[in-house]
mmCIF file of C-alpha atoms and ligand atoms in Angstrom:
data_model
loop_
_atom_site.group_PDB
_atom_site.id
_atom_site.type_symbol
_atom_site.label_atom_id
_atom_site.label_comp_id
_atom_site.label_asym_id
_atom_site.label_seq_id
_atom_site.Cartn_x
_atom_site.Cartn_y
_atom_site.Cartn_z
ATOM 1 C CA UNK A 1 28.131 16.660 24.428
ATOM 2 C CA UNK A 2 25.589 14.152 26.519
ATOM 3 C CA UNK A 3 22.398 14.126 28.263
ATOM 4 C CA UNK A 4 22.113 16.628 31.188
ATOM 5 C CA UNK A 5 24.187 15.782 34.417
ATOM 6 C CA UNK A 6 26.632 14.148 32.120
ATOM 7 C CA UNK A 7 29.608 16.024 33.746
ATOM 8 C CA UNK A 8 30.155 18.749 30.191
ATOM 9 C CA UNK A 9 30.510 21.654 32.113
ATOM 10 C CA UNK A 10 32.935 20.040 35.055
ATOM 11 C CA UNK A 11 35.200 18.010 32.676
ATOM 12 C CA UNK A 12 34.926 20.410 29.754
ATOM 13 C CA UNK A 13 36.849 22.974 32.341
ATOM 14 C CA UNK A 14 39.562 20.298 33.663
ATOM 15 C CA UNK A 15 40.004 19.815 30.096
ATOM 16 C CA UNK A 16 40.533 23.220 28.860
ATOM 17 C CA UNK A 17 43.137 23.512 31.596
ATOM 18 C CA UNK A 18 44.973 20.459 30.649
ATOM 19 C CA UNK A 19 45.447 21.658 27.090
ATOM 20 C CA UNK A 20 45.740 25.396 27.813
ATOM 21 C CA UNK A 21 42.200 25.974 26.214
ATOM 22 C CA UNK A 22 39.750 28.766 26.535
ATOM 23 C CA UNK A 23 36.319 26.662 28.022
ATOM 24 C CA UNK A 24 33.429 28.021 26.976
ATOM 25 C CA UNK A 25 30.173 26.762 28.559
ATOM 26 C CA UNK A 26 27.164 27.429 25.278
ATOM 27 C CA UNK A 27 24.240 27.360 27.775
ATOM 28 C CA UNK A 28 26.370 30.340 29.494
ATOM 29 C CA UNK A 29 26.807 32.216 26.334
ATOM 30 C CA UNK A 30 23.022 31.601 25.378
ATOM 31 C CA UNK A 31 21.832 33.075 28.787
ATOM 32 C CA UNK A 32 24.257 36.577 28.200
ATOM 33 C CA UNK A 33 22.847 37.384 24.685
ATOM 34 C CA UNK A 34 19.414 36.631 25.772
ATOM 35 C CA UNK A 35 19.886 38.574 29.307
ATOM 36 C CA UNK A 36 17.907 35.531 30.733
ATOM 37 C CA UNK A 37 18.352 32.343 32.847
ATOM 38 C CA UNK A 38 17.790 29.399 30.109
ATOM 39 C CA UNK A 39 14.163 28.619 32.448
ATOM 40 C CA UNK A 40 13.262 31.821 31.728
ATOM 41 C CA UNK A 41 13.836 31.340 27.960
ATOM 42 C CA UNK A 42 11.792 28.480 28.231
ATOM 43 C CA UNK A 43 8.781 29.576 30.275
ATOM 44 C CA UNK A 44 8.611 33.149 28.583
ATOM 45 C CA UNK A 45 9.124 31.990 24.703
ATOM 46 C CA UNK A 46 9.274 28.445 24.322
ATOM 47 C CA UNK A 47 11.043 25.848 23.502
ATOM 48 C CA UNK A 48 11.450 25.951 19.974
ATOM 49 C CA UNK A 49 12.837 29.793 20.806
ATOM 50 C CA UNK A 50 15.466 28.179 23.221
ATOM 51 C CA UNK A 51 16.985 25.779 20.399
ATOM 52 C CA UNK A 52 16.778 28.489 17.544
ATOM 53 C CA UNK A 53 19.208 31.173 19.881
ATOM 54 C CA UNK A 54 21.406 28.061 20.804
ATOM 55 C CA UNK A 55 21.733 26.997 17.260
ATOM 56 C CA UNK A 56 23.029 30.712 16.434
ATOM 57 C CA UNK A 57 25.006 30.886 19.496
ATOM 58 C CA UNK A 58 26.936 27.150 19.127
ATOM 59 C CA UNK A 59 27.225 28.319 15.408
ATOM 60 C CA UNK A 60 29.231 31.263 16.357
ATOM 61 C CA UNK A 61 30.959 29.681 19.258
ATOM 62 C CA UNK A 62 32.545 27.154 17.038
ATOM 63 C CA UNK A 63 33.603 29.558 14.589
ATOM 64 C CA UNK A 64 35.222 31.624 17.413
ATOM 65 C CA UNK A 65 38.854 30.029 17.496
ATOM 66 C CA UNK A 66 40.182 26.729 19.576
ATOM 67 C CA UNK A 67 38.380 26.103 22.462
ATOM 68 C CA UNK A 68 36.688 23.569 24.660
ATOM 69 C CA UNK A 69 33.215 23.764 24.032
ATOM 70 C CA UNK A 70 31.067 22.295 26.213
ATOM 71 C CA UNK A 71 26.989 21.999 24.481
ATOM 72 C CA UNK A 72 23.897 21.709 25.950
ATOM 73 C CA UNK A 73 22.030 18.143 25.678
ATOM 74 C CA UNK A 74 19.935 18.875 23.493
ATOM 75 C CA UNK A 75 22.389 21.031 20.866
ATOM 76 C CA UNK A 76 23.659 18.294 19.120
ATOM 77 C CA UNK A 77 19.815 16.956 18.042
ATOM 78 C CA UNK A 78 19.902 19.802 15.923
ATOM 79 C CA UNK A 79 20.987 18.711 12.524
ATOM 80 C CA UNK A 80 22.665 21.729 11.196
ATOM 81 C CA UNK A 81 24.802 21.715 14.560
ATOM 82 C CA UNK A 82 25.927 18.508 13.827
ATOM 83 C CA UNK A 83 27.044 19.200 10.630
ATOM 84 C CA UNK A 84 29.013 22.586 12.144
ATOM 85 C CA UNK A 85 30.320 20.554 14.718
ATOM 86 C CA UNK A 86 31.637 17.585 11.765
ATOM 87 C CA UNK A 87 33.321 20.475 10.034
ATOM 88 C CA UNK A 88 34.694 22.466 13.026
ATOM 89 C CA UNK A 89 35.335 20.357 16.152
ATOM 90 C CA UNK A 90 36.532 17.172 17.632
ATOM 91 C CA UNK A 91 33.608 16.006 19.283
ATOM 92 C CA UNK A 92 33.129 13.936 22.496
ATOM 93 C CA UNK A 93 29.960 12.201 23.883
ATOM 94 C CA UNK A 94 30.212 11.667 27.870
ATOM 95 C CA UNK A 95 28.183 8.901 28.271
ATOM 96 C CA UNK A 96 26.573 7.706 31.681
ATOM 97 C CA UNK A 97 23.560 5.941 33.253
ATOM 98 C CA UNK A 98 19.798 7.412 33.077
ATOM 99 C CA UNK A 99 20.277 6.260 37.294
ATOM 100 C CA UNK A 100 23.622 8.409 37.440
ATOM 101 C CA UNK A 101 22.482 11.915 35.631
ATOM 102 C CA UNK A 102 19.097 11.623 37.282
ATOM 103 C CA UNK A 103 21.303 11.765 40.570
ATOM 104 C CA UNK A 104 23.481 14.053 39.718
ATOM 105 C CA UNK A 105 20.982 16.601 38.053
ATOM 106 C CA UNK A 106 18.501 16.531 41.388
ATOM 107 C CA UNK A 107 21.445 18.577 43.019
ATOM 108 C CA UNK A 108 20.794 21.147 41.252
ATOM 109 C CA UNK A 109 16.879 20.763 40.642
ATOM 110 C CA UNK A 110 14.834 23.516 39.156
ATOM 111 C CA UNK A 111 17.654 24.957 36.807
ATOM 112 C CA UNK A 112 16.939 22.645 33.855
ATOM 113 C CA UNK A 113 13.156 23.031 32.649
ATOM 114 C CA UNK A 114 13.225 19.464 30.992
ATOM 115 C CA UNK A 115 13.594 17.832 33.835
ATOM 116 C CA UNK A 116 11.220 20.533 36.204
ATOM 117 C CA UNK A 117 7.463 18.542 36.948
ATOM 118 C CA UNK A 118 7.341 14.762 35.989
ATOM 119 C CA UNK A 119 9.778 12.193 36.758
ATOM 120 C CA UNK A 120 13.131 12.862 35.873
ATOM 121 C CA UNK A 121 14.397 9.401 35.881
ATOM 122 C CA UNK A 122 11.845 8.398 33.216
ATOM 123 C CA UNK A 123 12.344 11.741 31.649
ATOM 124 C CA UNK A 124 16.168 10.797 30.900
ATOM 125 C CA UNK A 125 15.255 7.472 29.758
ATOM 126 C CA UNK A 126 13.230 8.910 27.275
ATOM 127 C CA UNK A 127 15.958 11.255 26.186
ATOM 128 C CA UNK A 128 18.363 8.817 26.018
ATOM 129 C CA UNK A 129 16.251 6.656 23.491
ATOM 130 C CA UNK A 130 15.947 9.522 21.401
ATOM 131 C CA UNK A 131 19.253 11.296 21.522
ATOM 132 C CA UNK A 132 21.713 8.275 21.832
ATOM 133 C CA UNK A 133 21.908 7.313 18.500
ATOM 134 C CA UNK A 134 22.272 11.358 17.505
ATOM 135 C CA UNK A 135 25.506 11.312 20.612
ATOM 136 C CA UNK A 136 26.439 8.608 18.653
ATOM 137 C CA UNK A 137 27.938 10.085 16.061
ATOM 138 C CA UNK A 138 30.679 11.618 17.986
ATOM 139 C CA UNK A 139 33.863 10.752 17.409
ATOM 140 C CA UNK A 140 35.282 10.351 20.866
ATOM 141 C CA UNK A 141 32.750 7.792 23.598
ATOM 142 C CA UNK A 142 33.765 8.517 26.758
ATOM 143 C CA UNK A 143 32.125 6.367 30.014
ATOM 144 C CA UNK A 144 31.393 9.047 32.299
ATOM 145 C CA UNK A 145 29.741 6.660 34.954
ATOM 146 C CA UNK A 146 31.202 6.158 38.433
ATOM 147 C CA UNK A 147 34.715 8.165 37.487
ATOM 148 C CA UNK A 148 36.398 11.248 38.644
ATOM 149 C CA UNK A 149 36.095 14.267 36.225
ATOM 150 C CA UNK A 150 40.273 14.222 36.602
ATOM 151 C CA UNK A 151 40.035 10.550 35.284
ATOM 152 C CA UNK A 152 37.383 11.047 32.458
ATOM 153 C CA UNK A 153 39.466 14.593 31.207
ATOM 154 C CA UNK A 154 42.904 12.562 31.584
ATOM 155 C CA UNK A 155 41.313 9.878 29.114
ATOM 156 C CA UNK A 156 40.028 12.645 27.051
ATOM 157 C CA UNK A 157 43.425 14.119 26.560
ATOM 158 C CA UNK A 158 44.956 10.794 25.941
ATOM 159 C CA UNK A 159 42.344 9.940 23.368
ATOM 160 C CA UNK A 160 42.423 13.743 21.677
ATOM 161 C CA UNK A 161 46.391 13.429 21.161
ATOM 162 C CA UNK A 162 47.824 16.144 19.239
ATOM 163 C CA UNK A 163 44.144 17.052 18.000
ATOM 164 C CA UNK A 164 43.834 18.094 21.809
ATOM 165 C CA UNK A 165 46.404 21.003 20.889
ATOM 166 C CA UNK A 166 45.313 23.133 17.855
ATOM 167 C CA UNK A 167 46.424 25.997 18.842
ATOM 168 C CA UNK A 168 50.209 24.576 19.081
ATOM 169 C CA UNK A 169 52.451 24.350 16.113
ATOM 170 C CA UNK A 170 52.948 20.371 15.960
ATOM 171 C CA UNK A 171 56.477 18.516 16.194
ATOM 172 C CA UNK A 172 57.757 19.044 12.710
ATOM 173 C CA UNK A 173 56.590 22.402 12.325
ATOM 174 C CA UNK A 174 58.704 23.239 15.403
ATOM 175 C CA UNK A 175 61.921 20.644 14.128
ATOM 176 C CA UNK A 176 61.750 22.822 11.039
ATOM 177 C CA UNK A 177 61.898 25.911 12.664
ATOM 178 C CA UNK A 178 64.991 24.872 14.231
ATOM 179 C CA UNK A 179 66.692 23.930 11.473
ATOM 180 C CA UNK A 180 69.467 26.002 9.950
HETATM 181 C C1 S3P B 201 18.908 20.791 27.666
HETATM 182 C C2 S3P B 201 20.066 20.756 28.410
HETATM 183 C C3 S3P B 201 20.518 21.904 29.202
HETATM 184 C C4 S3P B 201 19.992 23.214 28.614
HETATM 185 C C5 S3P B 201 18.512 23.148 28.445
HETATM 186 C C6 S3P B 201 18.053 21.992 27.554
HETATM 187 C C7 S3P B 201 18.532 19.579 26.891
HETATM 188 O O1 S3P B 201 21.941 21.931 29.235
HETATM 189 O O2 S3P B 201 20.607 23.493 27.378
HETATM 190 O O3 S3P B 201 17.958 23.034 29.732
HETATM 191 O O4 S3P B 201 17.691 19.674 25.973
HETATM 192 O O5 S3P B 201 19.089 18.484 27.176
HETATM 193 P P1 S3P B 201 22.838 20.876 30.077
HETATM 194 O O6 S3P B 201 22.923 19.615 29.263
HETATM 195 O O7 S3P B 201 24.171 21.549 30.184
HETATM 196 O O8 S3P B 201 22.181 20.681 31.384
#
C-alpha cells in the first residue's frame, strides 16, 4: 500500500518473483469485473461506486490464496479493508515524498482521476495528511524515495523473512519430514 506513484505495482512484481508469488495488481482486477478503465468508473458512476467494487474486489483478492497484493491508494482508507488486511496479510506501506510521486505519477498523467485537473503536487500533500496516519498502521515502513525497486523489494524480502514464504512448508516441517 501508499499514495499513488509510490512504486506498488513495480516492486509488488519484483517481489512476487523473489518469493515465487502470484502478483496481483487490485486496480487490475477492479477494471476486469467492471469491463472499464478505473477513469471511466469514476467519471460514469462516481467515486463512492469506485471504492464500494474495490472493497469487494480486495475482499476477495485476499481471500484468494498467497499472493503479493499490490492495493490501490486509497484501499486501505477503507476501514473494513483494513481490518481484512489485519486478519489476512502482511502488510507494507511504501513510503515516499509528495515531490517524488507527484514526479513519478505525471508520467503517466490522465490515468489516475485524483490527480486529473488541479495541482497534483498539492493534491498529494493533501492525501498524505489524510491517509498517512491510516498507511501507518502497516506493519512493514518501507522508504521508497530515491531507491531502485530491486533495492526497496530486496529490503522487503529481508524484512518479510519466512512470512515472505507462506506457501512453503517452513524448516522444521521439512526436518520432520526427513526424519525416520
Ligand atoms: C487511487 C489510487 C489509484 C486508483 C484510483 C484511486 C487513490 O491506484 O485506485 O485512481 O485513491 O489513491 P494507484 O495507487 O495504484 O495509482
Amino acid at each position: 500500500m501508499g499514495l499513488m506513484g509510490a512504486g506498488k505495482t513495480a516492486v509488488g512484481r519484483r517481489l512476487a518473483r523473489a518469493l515465487g508469488l502470484t502478483f496481483t495488481d487490485a486496480d487490475c482486477e477492479i477494471e476486469a469485473a467492471a469491463g472499464l478503465a478505473v477513469r471511466d468508473i469514476f467519471e460514469l458512476y462516481g467515486e463512492p461506486a469506485f471504492r464500494d467494487l474495490e472493497r469487494r474486489v480486495v475482499a476477495r483478492l485476499l481471500e484468494a490464496g498467497p499472493r503479493v497484493l499490490a492495493l490501490g491508494g486509497g484501499a486501505f482508507v477503507d476501514p473494513r479493508t483494513r481490518e481484512a488486511v489485519r486478519r489476512r496479510g502482511v502488510s507494507i506501506w511504501l513510503r515516499a515524498s509528495p515531490e517524488t510521486l507527484a514526479r513519478r505519477t505525471a508520467r503517466r498523467n490522465g490515468v489516475r482521476p485524483l490527480l486529473s485537473g488541479g495541482d497534483p503536487l498539492a493534491t498529494l500533500r493533501a492525501l498524505a495528511e489524510r491517509r498517512d496516519p491510516l498507511y501507518a498502521e502497516a506493519e512493514i515502513w518501507i522508504d521508497g524515495d530515491a531507491r531502485s525497486v530491486d533495492e526497496v523489494a530486496a529490503e522487503i524480502v529481508g524484512r518479510l523473512g519466512p512470512r515472505g514464504r507462506p506457501h512453503l512448508p517452513d524448516r522444521d516441517a521439512l526436518q520432520g519430514a526427513r526424519k525416520p
